[in-house]
PDB file of C-alpha atoms in Angstrom:
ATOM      1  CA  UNK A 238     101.812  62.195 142.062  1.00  0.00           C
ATOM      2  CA  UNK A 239     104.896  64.567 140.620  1.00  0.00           C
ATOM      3  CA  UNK A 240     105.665  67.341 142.677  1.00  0.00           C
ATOM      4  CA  UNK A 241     107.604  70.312 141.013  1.00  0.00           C
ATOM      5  CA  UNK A 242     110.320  72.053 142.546  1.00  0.00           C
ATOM      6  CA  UNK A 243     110.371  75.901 141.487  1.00  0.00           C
ATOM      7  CA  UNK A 244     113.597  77.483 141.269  1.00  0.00           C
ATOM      8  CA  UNK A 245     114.814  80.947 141.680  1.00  0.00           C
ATOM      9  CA  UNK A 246     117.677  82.497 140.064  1.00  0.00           C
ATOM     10  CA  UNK A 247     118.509  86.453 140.767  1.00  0.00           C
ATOM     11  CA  UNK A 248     120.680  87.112 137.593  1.00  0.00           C
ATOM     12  CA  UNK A 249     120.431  85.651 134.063  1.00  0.00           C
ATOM     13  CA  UNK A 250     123.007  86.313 131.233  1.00  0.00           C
ATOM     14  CA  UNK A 251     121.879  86.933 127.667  1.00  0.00           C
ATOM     15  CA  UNK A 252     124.118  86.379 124.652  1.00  0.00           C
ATOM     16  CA  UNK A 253     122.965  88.342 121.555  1.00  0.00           C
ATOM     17  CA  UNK A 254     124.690  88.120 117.804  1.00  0.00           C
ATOM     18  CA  UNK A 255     123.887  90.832 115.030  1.00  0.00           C
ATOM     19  CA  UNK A 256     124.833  88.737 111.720  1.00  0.00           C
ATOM     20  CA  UNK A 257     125.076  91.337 108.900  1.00  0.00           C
ATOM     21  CA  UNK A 258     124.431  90.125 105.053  1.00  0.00           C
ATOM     22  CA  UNK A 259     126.956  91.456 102.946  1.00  0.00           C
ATOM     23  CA  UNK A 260     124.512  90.875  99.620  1.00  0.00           C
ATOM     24  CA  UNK A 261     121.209  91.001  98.956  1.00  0.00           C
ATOM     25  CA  UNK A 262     119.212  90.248  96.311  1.00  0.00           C
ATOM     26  CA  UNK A 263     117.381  93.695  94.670  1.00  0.00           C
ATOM     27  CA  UNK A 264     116.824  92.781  90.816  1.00  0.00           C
ATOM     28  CA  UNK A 265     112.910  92.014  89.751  1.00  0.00           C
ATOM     29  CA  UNK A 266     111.261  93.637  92.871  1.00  0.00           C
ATOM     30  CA  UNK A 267     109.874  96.007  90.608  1.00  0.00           C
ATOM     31  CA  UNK A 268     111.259  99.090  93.014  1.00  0.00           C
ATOM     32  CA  UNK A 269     113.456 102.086  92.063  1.00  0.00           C
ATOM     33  CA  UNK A 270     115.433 103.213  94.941  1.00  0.00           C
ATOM     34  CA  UNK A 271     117.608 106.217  94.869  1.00  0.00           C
ATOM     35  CA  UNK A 272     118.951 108.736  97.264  1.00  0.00           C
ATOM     36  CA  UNK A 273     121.240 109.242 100.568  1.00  0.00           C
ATOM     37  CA  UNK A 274     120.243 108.848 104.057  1.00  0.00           C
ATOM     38  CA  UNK A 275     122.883 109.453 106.715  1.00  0.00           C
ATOM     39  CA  UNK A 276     121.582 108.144 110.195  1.00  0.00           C
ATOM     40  CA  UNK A 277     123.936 108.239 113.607  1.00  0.00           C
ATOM     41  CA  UNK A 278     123.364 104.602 114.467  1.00  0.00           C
ATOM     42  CA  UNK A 279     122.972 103.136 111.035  1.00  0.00           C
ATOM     43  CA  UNK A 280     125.342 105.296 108.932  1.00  0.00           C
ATOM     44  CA  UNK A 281     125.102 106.452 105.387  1.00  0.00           C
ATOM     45  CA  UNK A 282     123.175 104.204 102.949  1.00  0.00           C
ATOM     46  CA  UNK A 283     123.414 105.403  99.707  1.00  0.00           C
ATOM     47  CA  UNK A 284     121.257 103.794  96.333  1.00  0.00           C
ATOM     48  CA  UNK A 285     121.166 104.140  92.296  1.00  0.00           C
ATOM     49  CA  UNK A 286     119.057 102.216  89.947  1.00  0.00           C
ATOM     50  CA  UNK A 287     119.892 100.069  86.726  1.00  0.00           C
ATOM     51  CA  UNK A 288     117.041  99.944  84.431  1.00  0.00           C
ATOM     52  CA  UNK A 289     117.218  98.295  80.823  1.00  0.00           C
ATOM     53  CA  UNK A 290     114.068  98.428  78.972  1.00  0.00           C
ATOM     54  CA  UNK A 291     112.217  96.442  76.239  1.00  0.00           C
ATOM     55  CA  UNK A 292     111.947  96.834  72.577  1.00  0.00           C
ATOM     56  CA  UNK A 293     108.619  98.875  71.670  1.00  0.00           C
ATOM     57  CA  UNK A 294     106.668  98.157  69.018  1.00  0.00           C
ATOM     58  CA  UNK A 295     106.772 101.660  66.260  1.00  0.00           C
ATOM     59  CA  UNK A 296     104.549 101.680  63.417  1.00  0.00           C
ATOM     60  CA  UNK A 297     104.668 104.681  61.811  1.00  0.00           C
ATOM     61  CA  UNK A 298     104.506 104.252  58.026  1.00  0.00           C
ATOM     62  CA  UNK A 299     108.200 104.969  56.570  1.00  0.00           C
ATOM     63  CA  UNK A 300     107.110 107.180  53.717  1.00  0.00           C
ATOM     64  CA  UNK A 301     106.028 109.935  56.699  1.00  0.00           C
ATOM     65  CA  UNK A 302     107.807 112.210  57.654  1.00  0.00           C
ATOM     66  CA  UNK A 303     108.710 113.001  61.606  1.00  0.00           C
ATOM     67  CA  UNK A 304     109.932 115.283  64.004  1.00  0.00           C
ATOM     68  CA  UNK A 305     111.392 114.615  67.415  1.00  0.00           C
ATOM     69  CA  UNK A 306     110.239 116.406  70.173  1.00  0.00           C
ATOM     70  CA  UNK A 307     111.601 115.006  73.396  1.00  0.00           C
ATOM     71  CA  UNK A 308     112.554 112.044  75.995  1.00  0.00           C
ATOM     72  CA  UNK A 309     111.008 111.886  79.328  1.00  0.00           C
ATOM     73  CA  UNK A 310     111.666 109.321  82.004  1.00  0.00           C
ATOM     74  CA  UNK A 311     108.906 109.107  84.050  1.00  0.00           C
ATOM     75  CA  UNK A 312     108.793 107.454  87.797  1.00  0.00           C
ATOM     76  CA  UNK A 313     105.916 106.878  89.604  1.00  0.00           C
ATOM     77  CA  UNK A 314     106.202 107.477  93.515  1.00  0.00           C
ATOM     78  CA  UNK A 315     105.276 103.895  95.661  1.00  0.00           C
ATOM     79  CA  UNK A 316     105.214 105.260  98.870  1.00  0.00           C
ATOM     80  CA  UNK A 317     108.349 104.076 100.093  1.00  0.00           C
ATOM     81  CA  UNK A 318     110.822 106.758 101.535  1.00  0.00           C
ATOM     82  CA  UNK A 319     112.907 107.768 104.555  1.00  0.00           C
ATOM     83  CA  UNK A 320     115.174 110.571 105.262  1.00  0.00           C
ATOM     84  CA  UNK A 321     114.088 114.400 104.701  1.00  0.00           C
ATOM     85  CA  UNK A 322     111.759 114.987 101.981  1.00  0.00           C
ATOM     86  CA  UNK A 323     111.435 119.054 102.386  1.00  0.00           C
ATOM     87  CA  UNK A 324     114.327 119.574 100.459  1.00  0.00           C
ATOM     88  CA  UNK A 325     115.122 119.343  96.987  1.00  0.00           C
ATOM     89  CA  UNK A 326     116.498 115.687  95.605  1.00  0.00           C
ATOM     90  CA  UNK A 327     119.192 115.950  93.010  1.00  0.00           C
ATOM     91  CA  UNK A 328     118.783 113.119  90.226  1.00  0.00           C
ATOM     92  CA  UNK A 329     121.670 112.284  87.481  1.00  0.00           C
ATOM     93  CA  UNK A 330     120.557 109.737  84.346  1.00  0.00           C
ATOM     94  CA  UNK A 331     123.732 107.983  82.781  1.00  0.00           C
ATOM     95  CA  UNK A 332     123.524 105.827  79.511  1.00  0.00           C
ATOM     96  CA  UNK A 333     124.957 102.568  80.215  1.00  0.00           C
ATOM     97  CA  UNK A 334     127.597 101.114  78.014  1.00  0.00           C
ATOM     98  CA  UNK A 335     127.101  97.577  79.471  1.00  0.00           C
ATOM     99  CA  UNK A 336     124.330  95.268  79.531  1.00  0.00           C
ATOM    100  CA  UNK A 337     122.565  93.951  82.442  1.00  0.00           C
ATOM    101  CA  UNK A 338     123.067  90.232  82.238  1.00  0.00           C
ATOM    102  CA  UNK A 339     121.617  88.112  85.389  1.00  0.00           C
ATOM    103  CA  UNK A 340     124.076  86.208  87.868  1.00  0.00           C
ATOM    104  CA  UNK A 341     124.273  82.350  87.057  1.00  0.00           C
ATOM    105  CA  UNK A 342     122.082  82.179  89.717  1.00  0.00           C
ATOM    106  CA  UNK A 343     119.562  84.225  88.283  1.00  0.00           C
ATOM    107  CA  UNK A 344     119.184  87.090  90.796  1.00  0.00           C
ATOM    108  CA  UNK A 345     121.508  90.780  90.814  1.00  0.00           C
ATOM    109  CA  UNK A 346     122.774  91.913  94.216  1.00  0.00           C
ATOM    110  CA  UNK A 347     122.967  95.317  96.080  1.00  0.00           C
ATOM    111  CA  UNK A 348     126.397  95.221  95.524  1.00  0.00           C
ATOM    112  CA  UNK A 349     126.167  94.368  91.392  1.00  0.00           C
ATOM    113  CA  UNK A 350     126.992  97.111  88.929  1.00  0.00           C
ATOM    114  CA  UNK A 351     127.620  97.495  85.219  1.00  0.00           C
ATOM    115  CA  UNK A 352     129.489 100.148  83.524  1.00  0.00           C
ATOM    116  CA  UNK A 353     128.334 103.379  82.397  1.00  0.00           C
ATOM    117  CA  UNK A 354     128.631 107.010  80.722  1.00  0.00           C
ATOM    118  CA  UNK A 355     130.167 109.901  82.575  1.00  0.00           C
ATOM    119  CA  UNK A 356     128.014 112.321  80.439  1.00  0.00           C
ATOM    120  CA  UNK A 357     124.723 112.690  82.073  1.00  0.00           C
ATOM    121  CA  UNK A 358     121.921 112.075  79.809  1.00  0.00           C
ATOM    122  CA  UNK A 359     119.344 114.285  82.220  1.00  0.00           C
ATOM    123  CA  UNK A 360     119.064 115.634  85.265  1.00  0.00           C
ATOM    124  CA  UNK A 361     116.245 116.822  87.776  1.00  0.00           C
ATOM    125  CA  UNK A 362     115.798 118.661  91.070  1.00  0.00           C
ATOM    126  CA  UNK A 363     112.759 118.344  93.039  1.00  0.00           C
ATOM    127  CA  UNK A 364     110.919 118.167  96.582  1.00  0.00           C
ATOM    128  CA  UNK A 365     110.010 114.711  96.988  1.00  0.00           C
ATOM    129  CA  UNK A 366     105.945 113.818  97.507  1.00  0.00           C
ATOM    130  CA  UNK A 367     106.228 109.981  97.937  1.00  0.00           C
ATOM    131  CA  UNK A 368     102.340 109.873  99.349  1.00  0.00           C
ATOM    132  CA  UNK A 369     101.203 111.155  95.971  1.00  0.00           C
ATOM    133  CA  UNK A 370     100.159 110.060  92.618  1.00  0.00           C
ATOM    134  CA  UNK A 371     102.473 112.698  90.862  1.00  0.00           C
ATOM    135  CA  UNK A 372     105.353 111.418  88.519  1.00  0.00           C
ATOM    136  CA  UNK A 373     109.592 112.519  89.094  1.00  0.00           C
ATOM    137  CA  UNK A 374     109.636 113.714  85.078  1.00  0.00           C
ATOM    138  CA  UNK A 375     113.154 114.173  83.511  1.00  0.00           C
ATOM    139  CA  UNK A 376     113.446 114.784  80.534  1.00  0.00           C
ATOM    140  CA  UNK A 377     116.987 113.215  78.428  1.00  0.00           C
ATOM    141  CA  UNK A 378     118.850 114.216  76.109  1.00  0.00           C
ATOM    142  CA  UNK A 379     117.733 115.811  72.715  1.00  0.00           C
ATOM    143  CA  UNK A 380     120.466 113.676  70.850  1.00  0.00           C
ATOM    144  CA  UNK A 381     119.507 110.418  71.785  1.00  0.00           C
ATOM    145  CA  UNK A 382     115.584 110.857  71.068  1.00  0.00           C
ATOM    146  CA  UNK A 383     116.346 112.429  68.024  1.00  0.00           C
ATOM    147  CA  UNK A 384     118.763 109.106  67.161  1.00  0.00           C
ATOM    148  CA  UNK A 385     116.455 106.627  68.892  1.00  0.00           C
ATOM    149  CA  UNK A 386     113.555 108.352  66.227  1.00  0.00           C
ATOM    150  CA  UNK A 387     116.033 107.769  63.182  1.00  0.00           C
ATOM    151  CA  UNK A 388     116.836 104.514  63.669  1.00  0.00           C
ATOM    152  CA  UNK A 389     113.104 103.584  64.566  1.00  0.00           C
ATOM    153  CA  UNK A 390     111.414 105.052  61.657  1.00  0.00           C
ATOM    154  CA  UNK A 391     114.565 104.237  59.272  1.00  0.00           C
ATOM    155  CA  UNK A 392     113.716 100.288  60.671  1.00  0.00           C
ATOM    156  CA  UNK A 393     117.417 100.117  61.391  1.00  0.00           C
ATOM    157  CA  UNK A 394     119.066  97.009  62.244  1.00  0.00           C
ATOM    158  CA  UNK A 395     120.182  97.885  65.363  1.00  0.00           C
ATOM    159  CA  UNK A 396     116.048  98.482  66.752  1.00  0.00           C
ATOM    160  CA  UNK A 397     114.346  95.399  64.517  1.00  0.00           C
ATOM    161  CA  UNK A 398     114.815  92.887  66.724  1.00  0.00           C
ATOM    162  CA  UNK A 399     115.104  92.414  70.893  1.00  0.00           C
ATOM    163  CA  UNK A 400     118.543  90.891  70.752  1.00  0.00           C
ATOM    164  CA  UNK A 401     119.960  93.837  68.713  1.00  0.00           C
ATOM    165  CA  UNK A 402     117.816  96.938  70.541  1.00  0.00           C
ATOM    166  CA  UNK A 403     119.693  95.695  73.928  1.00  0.00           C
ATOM    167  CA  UNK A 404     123.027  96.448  72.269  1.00  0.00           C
ATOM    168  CA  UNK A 405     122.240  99.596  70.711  1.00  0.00           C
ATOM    169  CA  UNK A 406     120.184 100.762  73.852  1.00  0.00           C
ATOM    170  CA  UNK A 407     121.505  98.745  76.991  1.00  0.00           C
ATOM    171  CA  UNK A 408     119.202 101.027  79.724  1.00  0.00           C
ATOM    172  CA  UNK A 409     120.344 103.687  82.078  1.00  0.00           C
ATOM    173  CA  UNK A 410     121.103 104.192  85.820  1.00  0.00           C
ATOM    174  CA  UNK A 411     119.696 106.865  87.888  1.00  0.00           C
ATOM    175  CA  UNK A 412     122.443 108.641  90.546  1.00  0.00           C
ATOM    176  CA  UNK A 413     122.022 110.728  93.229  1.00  0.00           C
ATOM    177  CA  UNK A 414     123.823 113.595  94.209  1.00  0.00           C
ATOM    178  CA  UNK A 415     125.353 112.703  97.005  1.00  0.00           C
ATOM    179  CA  UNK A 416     126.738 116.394  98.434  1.00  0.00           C
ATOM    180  CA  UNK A 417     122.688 117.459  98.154  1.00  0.00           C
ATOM    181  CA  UNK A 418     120.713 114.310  98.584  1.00  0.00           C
ATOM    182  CA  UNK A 419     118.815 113.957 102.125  1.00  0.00           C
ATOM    183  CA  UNK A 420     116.201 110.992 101.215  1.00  0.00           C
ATOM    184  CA  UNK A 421     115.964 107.529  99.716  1.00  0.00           C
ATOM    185  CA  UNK A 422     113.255 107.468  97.692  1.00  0.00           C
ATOM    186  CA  UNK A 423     111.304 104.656  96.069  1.00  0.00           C
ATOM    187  CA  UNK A 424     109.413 104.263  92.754  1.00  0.00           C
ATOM    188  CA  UNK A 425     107.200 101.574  91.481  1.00  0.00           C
ATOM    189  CA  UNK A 426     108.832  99.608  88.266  1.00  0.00           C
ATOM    190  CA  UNK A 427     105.896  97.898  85.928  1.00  0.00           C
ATOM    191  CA  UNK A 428     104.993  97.675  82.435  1.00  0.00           C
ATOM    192  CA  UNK A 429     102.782 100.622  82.269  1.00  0.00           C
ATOM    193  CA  UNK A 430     104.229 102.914  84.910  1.00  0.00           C
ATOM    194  CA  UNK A 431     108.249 103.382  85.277  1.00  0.00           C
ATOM    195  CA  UNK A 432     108.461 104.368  81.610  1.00  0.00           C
ATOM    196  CA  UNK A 433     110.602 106.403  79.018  1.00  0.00           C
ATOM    197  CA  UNK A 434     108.602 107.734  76.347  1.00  0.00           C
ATOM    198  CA  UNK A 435     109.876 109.251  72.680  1.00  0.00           C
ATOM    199  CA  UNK A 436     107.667 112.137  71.768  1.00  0.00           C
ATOM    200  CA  UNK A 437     107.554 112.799  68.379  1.00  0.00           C
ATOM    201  CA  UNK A 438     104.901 114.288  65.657  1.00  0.00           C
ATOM    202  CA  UNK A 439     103.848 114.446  61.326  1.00  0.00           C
ATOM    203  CA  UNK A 440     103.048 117.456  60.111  1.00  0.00           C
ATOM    204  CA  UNK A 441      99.763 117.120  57.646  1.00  0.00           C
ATOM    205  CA  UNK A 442      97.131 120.043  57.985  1.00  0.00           C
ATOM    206  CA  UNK A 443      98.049 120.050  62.029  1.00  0.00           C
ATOM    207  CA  UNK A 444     100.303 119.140  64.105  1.00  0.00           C
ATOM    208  CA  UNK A 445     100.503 114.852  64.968  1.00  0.00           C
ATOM    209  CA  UNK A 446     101.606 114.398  68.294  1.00  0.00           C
ATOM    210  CA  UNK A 447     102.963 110.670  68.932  1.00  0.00           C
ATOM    211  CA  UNK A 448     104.340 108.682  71.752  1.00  0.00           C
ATOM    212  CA  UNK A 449     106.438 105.308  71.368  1.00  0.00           C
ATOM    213  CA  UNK A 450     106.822 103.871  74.732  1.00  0.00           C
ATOM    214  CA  UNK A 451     109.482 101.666  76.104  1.00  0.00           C
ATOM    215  CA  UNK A 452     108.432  99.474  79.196  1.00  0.00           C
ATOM    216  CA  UNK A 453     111.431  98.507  81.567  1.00  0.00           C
ATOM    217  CA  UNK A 454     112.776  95.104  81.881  1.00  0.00           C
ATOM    218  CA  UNK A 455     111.825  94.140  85.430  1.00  0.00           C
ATOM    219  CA  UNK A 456     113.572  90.941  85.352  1.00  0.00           C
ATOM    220  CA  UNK A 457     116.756  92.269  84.963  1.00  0.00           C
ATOM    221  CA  UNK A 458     116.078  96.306  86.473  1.00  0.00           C
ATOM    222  CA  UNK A 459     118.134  96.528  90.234  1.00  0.00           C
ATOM    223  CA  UNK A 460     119.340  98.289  92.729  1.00  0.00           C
ATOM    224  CA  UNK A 461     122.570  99.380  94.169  1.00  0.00           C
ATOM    225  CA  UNK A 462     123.019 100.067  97.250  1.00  0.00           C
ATOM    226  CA  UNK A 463     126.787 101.272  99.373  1.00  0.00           C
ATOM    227  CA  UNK A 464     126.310 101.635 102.952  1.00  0.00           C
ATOM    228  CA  UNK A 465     129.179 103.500 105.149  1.00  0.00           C
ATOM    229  CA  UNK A 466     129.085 102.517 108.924  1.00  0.00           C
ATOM    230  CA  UNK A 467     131.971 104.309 109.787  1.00  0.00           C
ATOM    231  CA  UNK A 468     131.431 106.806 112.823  1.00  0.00           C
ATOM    232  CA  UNK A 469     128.213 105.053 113.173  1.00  0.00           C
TER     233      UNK A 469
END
């Protein structure tokens, strides 16, 4: 028969480790996550989003004639936020002038980037309302939807095939401001929500409102993210 021996001990030592990961992956999980969010313990994390999109499909007989009307990027709350949403978020859209191309290993990291424009393409100011099923709207600039509707209806080279529409139109990153920014917030990226959408019409007897949508990459689409720990 085994007979067990309990022992006491009055003090016990316990040896913890934080390990922090310097890069994570954040391309194709179909989130857009932008803002600044200061926190005493944590610090200041601070995120912008790279989105490319896909070639759309236009059809709009040649012989027409058509008028641009606008460019609106819309984004879809997912529910995701932290930080103060009772005060207005300050968005920036750039134009990038380098395409998103995937690590050898297939993935982009929180601390990839590509180049881009200075010259902001749009901007927006708004209270965030991440528990809703309203869309951020901002609208771009009048320039490029009125090229993007030339080259489209013209069936320029540089928009007839998906090789040549990435160099033309290599995607854009959203900024925030980071002097008036108090949230991160997140927005779901899929084929029929994130979108940017060229409004144009043809005049006949009335007015012909159209809309050629372009769907974002989500294989390539990521997020970066800085975070500041000093005086945290």
């Amino acid at each position: 028969e085994e007979l067990f021996n309990p022992v006491s001990v009055d003090s016990s030592t316990v040896v913890v480790t934080t390990v922090r990961m310097d890069s994570i992956e954040t391309s194709g999980k179909s989130t857009v996550l932008v803002g600044k969010y200061t926190h005493n313990d944590w610090g200041t994390v601070i995120a912008s989003s790279y989105i490319p999109f896909n070639l759309p499909s236009y059809s709009t007989d040649i012989d027409e004639v058509v008028y641009v009307d606008s460019l609106i990027l819309r984004l879809p709350y997912n529910g995701y936020f932290i930080g103060d949403t009772t005060v207005l978020q300050h968005f920036t859209v750039h134009r990038l002038t380098e395409q998103i191309v995937l690590n050898d290993n297939g993935y982009l990291y929180n601390t990839s980037s590509v180049s881009y424009s200075p010259e902001i393409l749009g901007r927006c100011s708004f209270k965030p309302r991440p528990n809703s099923a309203e869309k951020v709207e901002i609208r771009l600039s009048d320039e490029l939807a009125s090229d993007m509707l030339t080259r489209f209806h013209s069936r320029d080279e540089s928009v007839t095939n998906s090789e040549r529409f990435e160099e033309y139109f290599k995607g854009i990153v959203i900024i925030p401001d980071e002097q008036t920014s108090f949230s991160l917030q997140a927005f779901s990226v899929a084929d029929t929500l994130t979108t940017l959408e060229l409004h144009y019409h043809m005049l006949h007897e009335h007015k012909e409102a159209q809309i050629l949508v372009f769907s974002p990459n989500t294989s390539t689409q990521f997020n970066h993210i800085d975070h500041d720990r000093s005086g945290s």
